[in-house]
mmCIF file of C-alpha atoms and ligand atoms in Angstrom:
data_model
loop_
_atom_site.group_PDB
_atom_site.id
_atom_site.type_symbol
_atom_site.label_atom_id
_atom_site.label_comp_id
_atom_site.label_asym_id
_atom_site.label_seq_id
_atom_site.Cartn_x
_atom_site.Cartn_y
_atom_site.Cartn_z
ATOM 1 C CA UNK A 1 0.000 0.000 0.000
ATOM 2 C CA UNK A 2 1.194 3.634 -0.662
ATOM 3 C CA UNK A 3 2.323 6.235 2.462
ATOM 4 C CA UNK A 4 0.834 9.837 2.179
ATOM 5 C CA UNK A 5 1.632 13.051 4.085
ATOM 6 C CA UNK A 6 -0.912 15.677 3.502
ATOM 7 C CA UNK A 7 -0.914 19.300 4.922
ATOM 8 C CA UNK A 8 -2.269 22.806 3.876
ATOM 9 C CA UNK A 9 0.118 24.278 0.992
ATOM 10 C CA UNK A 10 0.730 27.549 3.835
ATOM 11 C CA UNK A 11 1.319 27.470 7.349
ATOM 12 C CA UNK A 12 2.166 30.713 8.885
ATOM 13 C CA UNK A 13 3.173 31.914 11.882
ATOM 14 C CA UNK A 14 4.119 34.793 13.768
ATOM 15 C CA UNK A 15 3.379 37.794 16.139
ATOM 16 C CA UNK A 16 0.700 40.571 14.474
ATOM 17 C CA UNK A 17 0.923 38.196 11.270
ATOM 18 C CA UNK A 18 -2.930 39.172 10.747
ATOM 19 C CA UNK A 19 -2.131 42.678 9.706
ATOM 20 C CA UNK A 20 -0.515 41.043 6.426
ATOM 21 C CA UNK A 21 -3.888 39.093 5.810
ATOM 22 C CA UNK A 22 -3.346 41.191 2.540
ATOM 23 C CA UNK A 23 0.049 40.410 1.024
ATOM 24 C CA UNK A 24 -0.408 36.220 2.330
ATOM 25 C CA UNK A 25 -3.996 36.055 0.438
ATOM 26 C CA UNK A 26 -3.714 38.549 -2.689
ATOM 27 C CA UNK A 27 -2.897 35.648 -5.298
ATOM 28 C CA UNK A 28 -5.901 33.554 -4.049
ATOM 29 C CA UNK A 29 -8.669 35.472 -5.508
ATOM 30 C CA UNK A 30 -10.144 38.840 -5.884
ATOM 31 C CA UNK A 31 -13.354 39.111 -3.807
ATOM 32 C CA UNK A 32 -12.967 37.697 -0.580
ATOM 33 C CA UNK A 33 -15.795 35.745 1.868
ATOM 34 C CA UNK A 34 -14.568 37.456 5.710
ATOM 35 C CA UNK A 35 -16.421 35.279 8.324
ATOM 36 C CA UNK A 36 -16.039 35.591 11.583
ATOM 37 C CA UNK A 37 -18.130 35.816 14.691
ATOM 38 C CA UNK A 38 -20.130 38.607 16.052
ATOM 39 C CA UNK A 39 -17.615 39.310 19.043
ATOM 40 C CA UNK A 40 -14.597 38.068 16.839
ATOM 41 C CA UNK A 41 -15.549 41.127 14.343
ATOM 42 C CA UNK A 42 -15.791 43.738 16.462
ATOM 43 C CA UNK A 43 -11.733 42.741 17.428
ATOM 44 C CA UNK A 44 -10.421 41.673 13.600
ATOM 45 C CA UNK A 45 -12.683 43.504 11.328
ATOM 46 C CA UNK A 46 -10.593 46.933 11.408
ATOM 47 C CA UNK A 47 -7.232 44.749 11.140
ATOM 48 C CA UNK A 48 -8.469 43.171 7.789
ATOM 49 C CA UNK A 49 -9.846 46.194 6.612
ATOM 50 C CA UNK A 50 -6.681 47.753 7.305
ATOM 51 C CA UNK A 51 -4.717 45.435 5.780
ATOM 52 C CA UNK A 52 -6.758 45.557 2.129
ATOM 53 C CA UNK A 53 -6.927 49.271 2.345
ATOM 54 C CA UNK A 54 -6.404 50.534 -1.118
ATOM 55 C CA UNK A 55 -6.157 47.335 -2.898
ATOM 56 C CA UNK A 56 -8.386 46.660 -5.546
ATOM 57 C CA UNK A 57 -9.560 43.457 -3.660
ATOM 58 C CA UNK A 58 -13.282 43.239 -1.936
ATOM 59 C CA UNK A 59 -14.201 42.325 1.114
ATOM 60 C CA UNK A 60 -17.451 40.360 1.795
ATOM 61 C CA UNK A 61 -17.848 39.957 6.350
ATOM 62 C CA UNK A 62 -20.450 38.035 7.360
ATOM 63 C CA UNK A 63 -21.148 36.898 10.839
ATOM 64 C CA UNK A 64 -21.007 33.218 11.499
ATOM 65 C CA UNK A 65 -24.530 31.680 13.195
ATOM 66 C CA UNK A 66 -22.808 29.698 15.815
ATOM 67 C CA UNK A 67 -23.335 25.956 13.992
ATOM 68 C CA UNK A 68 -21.353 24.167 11.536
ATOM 69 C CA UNK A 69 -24.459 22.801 9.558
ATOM 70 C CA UNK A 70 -25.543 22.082 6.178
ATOM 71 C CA UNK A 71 -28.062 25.131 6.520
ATOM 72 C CA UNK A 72 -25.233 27.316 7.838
ATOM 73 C CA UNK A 73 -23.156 26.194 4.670
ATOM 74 C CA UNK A 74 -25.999 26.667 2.331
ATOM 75 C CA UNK A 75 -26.783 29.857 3.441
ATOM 76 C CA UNK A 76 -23.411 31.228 3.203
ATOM 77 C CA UNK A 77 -22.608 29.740 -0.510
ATOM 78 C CA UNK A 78 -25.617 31.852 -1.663
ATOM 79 C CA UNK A 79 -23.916 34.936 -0.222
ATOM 80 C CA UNK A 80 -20.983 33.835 -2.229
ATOM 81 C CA UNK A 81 -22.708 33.444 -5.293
ATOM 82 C CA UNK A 82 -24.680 36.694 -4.831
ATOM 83 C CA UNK A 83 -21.074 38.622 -4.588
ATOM 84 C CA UNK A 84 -19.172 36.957 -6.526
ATOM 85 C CA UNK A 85 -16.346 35.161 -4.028
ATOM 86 C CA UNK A 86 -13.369 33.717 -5.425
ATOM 87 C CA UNK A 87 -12.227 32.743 -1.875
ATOM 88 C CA UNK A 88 -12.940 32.461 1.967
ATOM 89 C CA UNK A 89 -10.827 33.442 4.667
ATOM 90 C CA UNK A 90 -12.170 32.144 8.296
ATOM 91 C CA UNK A 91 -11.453 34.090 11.429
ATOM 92 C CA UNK A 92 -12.292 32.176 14.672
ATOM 93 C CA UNK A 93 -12.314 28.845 15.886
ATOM 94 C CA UNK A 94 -13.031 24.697 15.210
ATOM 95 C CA UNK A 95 -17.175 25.296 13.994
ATOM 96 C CA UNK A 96 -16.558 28.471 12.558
ATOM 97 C CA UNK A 97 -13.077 27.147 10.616
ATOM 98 C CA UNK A 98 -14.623 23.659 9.733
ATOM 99 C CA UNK A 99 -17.637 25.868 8.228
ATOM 100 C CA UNK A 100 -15.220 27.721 5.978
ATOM 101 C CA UNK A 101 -13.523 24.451 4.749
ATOM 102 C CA UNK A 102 -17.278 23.340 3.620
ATOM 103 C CA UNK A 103 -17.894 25.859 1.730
ATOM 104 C CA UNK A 104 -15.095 26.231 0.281
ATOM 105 C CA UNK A 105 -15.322 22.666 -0.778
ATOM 106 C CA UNK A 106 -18.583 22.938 -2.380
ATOM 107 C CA UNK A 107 -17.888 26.468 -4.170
ATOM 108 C CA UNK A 108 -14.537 25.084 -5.314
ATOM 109 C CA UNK A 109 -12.244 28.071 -4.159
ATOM 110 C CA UNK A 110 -9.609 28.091 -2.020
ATOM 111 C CA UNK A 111 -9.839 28.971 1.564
ATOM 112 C CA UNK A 112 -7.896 31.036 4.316
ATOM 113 C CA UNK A 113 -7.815 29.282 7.909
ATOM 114 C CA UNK A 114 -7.043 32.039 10.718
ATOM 115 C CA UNK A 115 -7.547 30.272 14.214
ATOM 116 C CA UNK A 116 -7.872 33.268 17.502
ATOM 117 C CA UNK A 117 -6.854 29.879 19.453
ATOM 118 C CA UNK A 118 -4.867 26.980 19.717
ATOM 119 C CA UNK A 119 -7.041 24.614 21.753
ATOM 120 C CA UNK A 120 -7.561 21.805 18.923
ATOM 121 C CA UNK A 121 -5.175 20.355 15.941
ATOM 122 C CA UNK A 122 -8.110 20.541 13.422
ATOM 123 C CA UNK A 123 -7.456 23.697 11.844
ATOM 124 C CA UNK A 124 -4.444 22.045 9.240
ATOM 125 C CA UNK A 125 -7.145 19.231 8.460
ATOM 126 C CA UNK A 126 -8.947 18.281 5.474
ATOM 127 C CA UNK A 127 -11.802 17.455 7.446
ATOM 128 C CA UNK A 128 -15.299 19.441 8.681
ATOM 129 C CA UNK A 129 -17.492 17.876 11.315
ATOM 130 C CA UNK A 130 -20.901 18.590 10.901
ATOM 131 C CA UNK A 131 -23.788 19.206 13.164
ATOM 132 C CA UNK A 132 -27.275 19.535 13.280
ATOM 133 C CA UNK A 133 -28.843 22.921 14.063
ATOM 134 C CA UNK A 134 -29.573 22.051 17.224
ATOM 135 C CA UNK A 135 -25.748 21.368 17.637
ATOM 136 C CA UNK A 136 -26.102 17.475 17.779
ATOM 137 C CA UNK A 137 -23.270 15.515 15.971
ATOM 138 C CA UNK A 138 -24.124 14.975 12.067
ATOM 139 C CA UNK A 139 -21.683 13.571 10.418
ATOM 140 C CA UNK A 140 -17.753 14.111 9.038
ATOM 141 C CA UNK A 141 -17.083 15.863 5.741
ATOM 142 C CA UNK A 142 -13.965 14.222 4.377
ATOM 143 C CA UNK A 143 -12.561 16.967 1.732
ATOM 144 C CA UNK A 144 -10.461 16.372 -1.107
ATOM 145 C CA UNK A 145 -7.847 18.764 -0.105
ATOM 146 C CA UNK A 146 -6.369 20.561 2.878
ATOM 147 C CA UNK A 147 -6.521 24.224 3.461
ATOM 148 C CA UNK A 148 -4.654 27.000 1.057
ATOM 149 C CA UNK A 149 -3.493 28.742 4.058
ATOM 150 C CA UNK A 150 -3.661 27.993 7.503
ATOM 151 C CA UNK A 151 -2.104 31.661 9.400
ATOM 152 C CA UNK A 152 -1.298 31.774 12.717
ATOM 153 C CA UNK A 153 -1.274 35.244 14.774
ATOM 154 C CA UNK A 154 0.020 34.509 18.176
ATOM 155 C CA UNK A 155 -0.634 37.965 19.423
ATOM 156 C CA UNK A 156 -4.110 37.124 18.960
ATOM 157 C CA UNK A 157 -4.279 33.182 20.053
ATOM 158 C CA UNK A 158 -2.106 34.487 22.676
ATOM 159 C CA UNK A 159 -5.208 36.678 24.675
ATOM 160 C CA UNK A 160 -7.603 33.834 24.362
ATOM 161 C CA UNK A 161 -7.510 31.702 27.837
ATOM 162 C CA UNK A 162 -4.563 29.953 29.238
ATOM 163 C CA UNK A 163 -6.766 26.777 29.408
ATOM 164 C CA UNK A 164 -7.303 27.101 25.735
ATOM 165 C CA UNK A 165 -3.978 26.300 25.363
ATOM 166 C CA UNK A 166 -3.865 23.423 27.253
ATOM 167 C CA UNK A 167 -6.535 21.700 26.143
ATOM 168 C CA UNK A 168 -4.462 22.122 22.894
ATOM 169 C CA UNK A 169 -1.534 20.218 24.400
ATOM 170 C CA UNK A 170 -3.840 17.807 25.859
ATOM 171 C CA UNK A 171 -4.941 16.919 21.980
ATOM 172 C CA UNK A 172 -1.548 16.862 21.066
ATOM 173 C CA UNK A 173 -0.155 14.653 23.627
ATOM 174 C CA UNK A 174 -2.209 11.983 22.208
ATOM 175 C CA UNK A 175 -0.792 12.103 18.311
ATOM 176 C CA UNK A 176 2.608 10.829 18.834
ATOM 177 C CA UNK A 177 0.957 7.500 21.132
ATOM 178 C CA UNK A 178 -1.425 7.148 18.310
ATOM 179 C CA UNK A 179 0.660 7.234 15.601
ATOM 180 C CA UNK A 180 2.861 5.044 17.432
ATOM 181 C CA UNK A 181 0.603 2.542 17.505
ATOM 182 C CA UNK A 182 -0.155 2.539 14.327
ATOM 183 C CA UNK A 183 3.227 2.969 12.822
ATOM 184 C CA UNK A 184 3.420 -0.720 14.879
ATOM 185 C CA UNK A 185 0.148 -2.429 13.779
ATOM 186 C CA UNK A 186 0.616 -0.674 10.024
ATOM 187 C CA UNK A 187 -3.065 0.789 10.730
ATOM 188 C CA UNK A 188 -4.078 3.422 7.792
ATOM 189 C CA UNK A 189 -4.329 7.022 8.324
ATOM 190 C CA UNK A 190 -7.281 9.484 7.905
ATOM 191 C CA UNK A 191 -6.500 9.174 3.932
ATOM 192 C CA UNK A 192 -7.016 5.692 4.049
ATOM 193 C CA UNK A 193 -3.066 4.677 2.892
ATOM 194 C CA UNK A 194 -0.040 4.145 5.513
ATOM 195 C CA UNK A 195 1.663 6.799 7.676
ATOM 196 C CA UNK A 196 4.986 8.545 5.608
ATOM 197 C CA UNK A 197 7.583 8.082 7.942
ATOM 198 C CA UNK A 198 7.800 11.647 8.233
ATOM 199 C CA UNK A 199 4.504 11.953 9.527
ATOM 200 C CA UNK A 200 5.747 10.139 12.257
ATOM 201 C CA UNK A 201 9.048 12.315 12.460
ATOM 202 C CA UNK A 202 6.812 14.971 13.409
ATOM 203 C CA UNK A 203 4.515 13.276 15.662
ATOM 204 C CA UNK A 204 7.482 12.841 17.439
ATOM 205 C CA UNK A 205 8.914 16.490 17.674
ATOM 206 C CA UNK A 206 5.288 17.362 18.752
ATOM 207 C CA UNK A 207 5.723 15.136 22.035
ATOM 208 C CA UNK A 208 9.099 16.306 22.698
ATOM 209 C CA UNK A 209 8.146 20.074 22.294
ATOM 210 C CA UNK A 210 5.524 19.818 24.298
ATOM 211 C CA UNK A 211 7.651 18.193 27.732
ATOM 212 C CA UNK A 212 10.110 20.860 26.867
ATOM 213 C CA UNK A 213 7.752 23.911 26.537
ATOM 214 C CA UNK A 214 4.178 23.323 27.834
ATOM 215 C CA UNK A 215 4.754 24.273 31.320
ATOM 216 C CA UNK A 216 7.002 27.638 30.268
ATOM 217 C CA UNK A 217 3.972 28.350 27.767
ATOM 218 C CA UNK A 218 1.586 28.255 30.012
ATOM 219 C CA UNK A 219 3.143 30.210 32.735
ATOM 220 C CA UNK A 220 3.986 33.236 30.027
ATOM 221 C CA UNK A 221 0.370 32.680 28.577
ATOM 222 C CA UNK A 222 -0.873 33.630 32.326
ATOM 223 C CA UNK A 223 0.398 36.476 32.140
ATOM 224 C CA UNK A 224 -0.960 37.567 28.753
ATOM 225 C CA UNK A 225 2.466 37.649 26.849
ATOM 226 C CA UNK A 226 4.193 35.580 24.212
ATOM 227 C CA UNK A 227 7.499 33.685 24.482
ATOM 228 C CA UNK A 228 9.552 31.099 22.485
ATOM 229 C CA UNK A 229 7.537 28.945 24.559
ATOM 230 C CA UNK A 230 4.208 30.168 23.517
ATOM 231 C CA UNK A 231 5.132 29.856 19.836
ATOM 232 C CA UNK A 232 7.101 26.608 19.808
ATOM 233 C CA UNK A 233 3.673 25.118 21.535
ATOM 234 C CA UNK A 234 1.224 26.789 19.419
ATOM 235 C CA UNK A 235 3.050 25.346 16.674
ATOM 236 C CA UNK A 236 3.034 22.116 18.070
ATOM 237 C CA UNK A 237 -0.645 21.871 18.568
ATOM 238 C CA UNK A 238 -1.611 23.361 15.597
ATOM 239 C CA UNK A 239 0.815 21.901 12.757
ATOM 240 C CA UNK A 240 2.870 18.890 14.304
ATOM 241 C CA UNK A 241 -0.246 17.604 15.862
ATOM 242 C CA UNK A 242 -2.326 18.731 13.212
ATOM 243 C CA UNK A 243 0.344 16.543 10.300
ATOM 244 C CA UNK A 244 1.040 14.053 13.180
ATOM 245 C CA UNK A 245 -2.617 12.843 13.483
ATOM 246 C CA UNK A 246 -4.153 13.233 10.036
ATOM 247 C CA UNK A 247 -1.190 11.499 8.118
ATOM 248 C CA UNK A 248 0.340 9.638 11.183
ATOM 249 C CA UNK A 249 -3.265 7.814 12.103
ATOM 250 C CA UNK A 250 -5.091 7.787 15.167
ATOM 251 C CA UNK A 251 -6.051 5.286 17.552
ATOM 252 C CA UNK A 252 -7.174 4.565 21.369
ATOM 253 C CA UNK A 253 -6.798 7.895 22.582
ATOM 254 C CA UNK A 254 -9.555 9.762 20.562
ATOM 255 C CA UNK A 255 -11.739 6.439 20.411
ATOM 256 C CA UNK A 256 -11.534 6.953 24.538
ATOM 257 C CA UNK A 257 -12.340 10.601 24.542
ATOM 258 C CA UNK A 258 -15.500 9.887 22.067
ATOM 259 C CA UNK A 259 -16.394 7.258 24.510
ATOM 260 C CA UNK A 260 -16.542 9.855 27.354
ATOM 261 C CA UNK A 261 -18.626 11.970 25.565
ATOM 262 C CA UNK A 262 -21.920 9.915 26.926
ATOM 263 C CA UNK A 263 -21.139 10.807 30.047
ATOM 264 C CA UNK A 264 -23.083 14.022 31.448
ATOM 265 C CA UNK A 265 -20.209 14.760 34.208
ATOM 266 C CA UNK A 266 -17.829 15.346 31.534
ATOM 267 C CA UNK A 267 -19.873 17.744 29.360
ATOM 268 C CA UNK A 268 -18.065 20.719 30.606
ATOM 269 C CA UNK A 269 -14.344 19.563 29.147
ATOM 270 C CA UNK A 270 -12.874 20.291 26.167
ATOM 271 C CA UNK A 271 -11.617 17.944 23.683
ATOM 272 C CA UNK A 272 -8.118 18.091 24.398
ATOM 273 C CA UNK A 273 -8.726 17.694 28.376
ATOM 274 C CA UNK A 274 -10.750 14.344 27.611
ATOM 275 C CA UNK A 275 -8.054 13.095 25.209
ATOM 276 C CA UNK A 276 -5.227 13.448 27.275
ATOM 277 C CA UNK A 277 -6.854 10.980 29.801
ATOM 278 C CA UNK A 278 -7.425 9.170 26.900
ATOM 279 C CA UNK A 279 -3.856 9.026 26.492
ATOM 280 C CA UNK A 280 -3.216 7.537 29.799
ATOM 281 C CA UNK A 281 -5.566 4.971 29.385
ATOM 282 C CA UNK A 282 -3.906 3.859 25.994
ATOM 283 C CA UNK A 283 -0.681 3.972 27.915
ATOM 284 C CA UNK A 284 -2.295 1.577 30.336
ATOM 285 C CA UNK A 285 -4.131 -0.700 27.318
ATOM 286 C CA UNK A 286 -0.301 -0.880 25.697
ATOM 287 C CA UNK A 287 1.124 -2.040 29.192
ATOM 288 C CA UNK A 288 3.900 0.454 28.754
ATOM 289 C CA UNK A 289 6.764 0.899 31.223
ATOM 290 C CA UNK A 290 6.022 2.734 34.496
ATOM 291 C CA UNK A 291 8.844 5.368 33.936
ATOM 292 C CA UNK A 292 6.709 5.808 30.486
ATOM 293 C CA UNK A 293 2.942 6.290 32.000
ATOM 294 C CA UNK A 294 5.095 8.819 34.499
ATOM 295 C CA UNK A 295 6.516 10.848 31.921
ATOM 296 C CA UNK A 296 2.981 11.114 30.323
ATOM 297 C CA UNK A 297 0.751 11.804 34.202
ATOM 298 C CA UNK A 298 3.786 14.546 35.237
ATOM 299 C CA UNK A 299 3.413 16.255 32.094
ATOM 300 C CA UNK A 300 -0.088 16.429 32.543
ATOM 301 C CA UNK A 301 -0.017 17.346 36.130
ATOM 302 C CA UNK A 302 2.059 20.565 35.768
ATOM 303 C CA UNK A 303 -0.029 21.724 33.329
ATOM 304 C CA UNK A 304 -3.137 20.782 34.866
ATOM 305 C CA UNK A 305 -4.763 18.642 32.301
ATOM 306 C CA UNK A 306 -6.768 15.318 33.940
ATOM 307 C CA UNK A 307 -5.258 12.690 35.374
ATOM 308 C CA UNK A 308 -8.070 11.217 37.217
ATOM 309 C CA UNK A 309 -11.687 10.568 36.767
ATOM 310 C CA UNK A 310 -12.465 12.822 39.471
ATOM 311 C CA UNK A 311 -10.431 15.448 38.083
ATOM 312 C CA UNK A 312 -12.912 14.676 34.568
ATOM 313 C CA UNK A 313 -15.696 15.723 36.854
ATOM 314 C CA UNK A 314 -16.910 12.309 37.340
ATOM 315 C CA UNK A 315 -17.686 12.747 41.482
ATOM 316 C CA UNK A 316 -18.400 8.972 41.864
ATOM 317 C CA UNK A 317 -17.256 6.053 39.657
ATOM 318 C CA UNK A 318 -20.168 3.798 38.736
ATOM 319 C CA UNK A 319 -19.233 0.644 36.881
ATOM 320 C CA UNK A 320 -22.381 0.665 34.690
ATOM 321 C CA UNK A 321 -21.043 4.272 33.392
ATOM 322 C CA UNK A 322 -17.451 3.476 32.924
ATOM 323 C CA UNK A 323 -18.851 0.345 30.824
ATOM 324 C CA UNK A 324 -20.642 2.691 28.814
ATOM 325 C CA UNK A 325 -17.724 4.644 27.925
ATOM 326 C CA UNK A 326 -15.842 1.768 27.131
ATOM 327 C CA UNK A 327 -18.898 0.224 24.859
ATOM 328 C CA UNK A 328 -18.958 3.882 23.261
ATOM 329 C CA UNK A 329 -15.145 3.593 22.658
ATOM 330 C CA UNK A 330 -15.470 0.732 20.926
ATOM 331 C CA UNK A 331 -18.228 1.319 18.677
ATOM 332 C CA UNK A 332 -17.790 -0.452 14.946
ATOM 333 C CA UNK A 333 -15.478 2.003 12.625
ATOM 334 C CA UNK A 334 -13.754 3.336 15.994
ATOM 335 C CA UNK A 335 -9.779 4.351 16.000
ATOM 336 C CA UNK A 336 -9.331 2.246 18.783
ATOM 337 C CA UNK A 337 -9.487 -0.601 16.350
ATOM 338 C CA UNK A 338 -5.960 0.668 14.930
ATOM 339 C CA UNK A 339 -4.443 -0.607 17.999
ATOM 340 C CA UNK A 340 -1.804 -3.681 17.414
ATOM 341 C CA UNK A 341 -3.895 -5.905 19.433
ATOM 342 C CA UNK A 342 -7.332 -7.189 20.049
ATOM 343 C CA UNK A 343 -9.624 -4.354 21.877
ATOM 344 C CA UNK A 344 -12.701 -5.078 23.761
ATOM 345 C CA UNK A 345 -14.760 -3.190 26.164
ATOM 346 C CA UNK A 346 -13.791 -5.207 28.830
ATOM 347 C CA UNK A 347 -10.132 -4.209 28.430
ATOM 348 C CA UNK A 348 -10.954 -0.745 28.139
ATOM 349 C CA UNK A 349 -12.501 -0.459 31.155
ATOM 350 C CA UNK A 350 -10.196 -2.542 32.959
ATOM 351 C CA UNK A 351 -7.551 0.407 31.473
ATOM 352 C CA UNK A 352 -9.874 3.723 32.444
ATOM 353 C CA UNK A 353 -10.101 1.989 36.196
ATOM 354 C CA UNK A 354 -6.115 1.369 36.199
ATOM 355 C CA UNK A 355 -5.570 4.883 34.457
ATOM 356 C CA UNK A 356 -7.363 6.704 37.345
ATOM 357 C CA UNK A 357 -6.158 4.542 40.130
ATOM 358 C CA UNK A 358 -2.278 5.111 38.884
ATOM 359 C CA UNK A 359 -3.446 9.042 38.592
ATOM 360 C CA UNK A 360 -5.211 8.833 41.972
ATOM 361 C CA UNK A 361 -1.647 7.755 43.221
ATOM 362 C CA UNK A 362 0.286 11.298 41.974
ATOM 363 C CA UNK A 363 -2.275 13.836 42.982
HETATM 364 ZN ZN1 ZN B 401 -8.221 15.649 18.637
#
């Protein structure tokens, strides 16, 4: 079978990089789709206008309605059509980015990814989840290509929440344990062919950055300012993650954190918190060394992602729940499947109640 490593044709990065939005963009088309949200316009609008001033490009804003959904999509292609876009630049975060990537998709032109935060490795993705309305999971959009552009401005990313940030490294610890496992049991990646081995490379890099620079990001993100730190991480949540998982596969980790998602007492996380448990418990599933799982719950604990049920929220552990999660984590098509052994509910749960006791054990 082949190997593949996909990633968007740009990735940008650096301090006030927004105010060249002009001079990145100006070869991808001539009338531009701006969306962003209501609160995210009053703060960028003036910078993009700014940065187009007396250019003979035009400048379409629209406010984003919350929900990545078809009728969300729909309705912004016919604004497109009515103005004639040739591209789409999104300005916010995962809905609002993933919503951009649709319709560029479906209008055929190319499209401008600016994340204000660093809390997920989607943004480099050639993928758009889609929900209902209502906000209830719909299904994935698998697109043909990744993004034009993906540019990050770590001014900006860097006045969102610390815990933003976090939660980022908390989705990114998980991509160089996934891809390891499937590097071993020669599981595909999200393209369907095997991992390049420098997909890999960088899952690898992302994992080392982050033990080297989470805890000093952090710290400087605290105190509202940007360091090496800052932009080594952001980089590693948002491109070596990003690379690391699409092209270097995924596997227990994110089939755990889907599994949590049934659970009520866990609502209130974000997708990086519930993964990096996730990653613990695949640690746990693998049997890896103790010095290993250590590395992992240490890094976790000085950053203050979860390393504990409790600390998910979950105030007392029923079995019937955790059995659910581990059903759920296991449902048919699941990444946990891409693990190099046999996976079955009963061994997941036996690995979320190990994974909490050996947590329970550092707090
Ligand atoms: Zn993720």
């Amino acid at each position: 079978m082949a190997k593949i490593i996909m990633s968007p044709s740009k990735y940008i990065q650096g301090n006030g990089e927004l105010k060249k939005l002009y001079a990145h963009t100006a070869n991808l088309g001539t009338t531009f789709l701006v969306l962003a949200t209501e609160g995210g316009m009053k703060r960028i609008k003036h910078i993009v206008e700014e940065s187009f001033k007396d250019q003979s490009k035009k400048l379409v804003f629209e406010i984003f309605n919350k929900e990545c959904s078809k009728e969300e999509i729909n309705r912004l292609i016919e604004i497109c059509k009515s103005n004639g876009c040739d591209a789409v630049i999104g300005i916010g975060g995962g809905k609002l980015l993933d919503t951009a990537k649709a319709v560029s998709y479906y209008e055929k032109m190319p499209v401008v990814i600016v994340p204000t935060i660093a809390s997920t490795d989607a943004p480099c993705s050639a993928l758009s989840v889609l929900y209902t309305p209502e906000g209830v999971f719909d299904q994935y959009l698998v697109l043909p290509k990744n993004p034009e552009m993906v540019l990050m401005d770590t001014d900006i990313i860097a006045k969102a929440p610390a815990r933003l940030l976090v939660a980022g490294m908390g989705d990114a610890l998980a991509t160089y344990f996934e891809a390891r496992a499937c590097d071993i049991s020669k599981a595909t990646n999200m393209a369907g062919l095997l991992p390049a081995k420098s997909a890999y490379a960088l899952a690898q890099l992302c994992y080392e950055t982050l033990l080297e620079e989470g805890l000093k990001a952090k710290l400087a993100l605290e105190n509202k300012v940007v360091t090496p730190a800052v932009e080594n991480i952001i980089e590693a949540n948002t491109y070596l993650s990003g690379i690391g998982f699409e092209s270097g596969g995924l596997a227990a980790a994110h089939a755990i954190h889907n599994g949590f998602t049934v659970l009520k007492e866990c609502h209130h996380l974000y997708h990086g918190e519930k993964v990096a448990f996730g990653t613990l418990v695949q640690l746990v599933m693998e049997n890896c060394s103790m010095e290993e799982i250590e590395e992992v719950i240490q890094f976790c604990k000085s950053i203050e992602l979860p390393i504990t049920l409790g600390q998910m929220g979950v105030k007392e552990v029923k079995p019937k729940e955790i059995m659910e999660v581990a059903k759920a984590s296991c449902a048919e098509g699941e990444t946990i499947y891409n693990m190099p052994f046999e996976v079955t509910a009963e061994s997941v749960y036996a690995a979320i109640l190990t994974a909490d006791a050996i947590g329970k054990r550092y707090l």
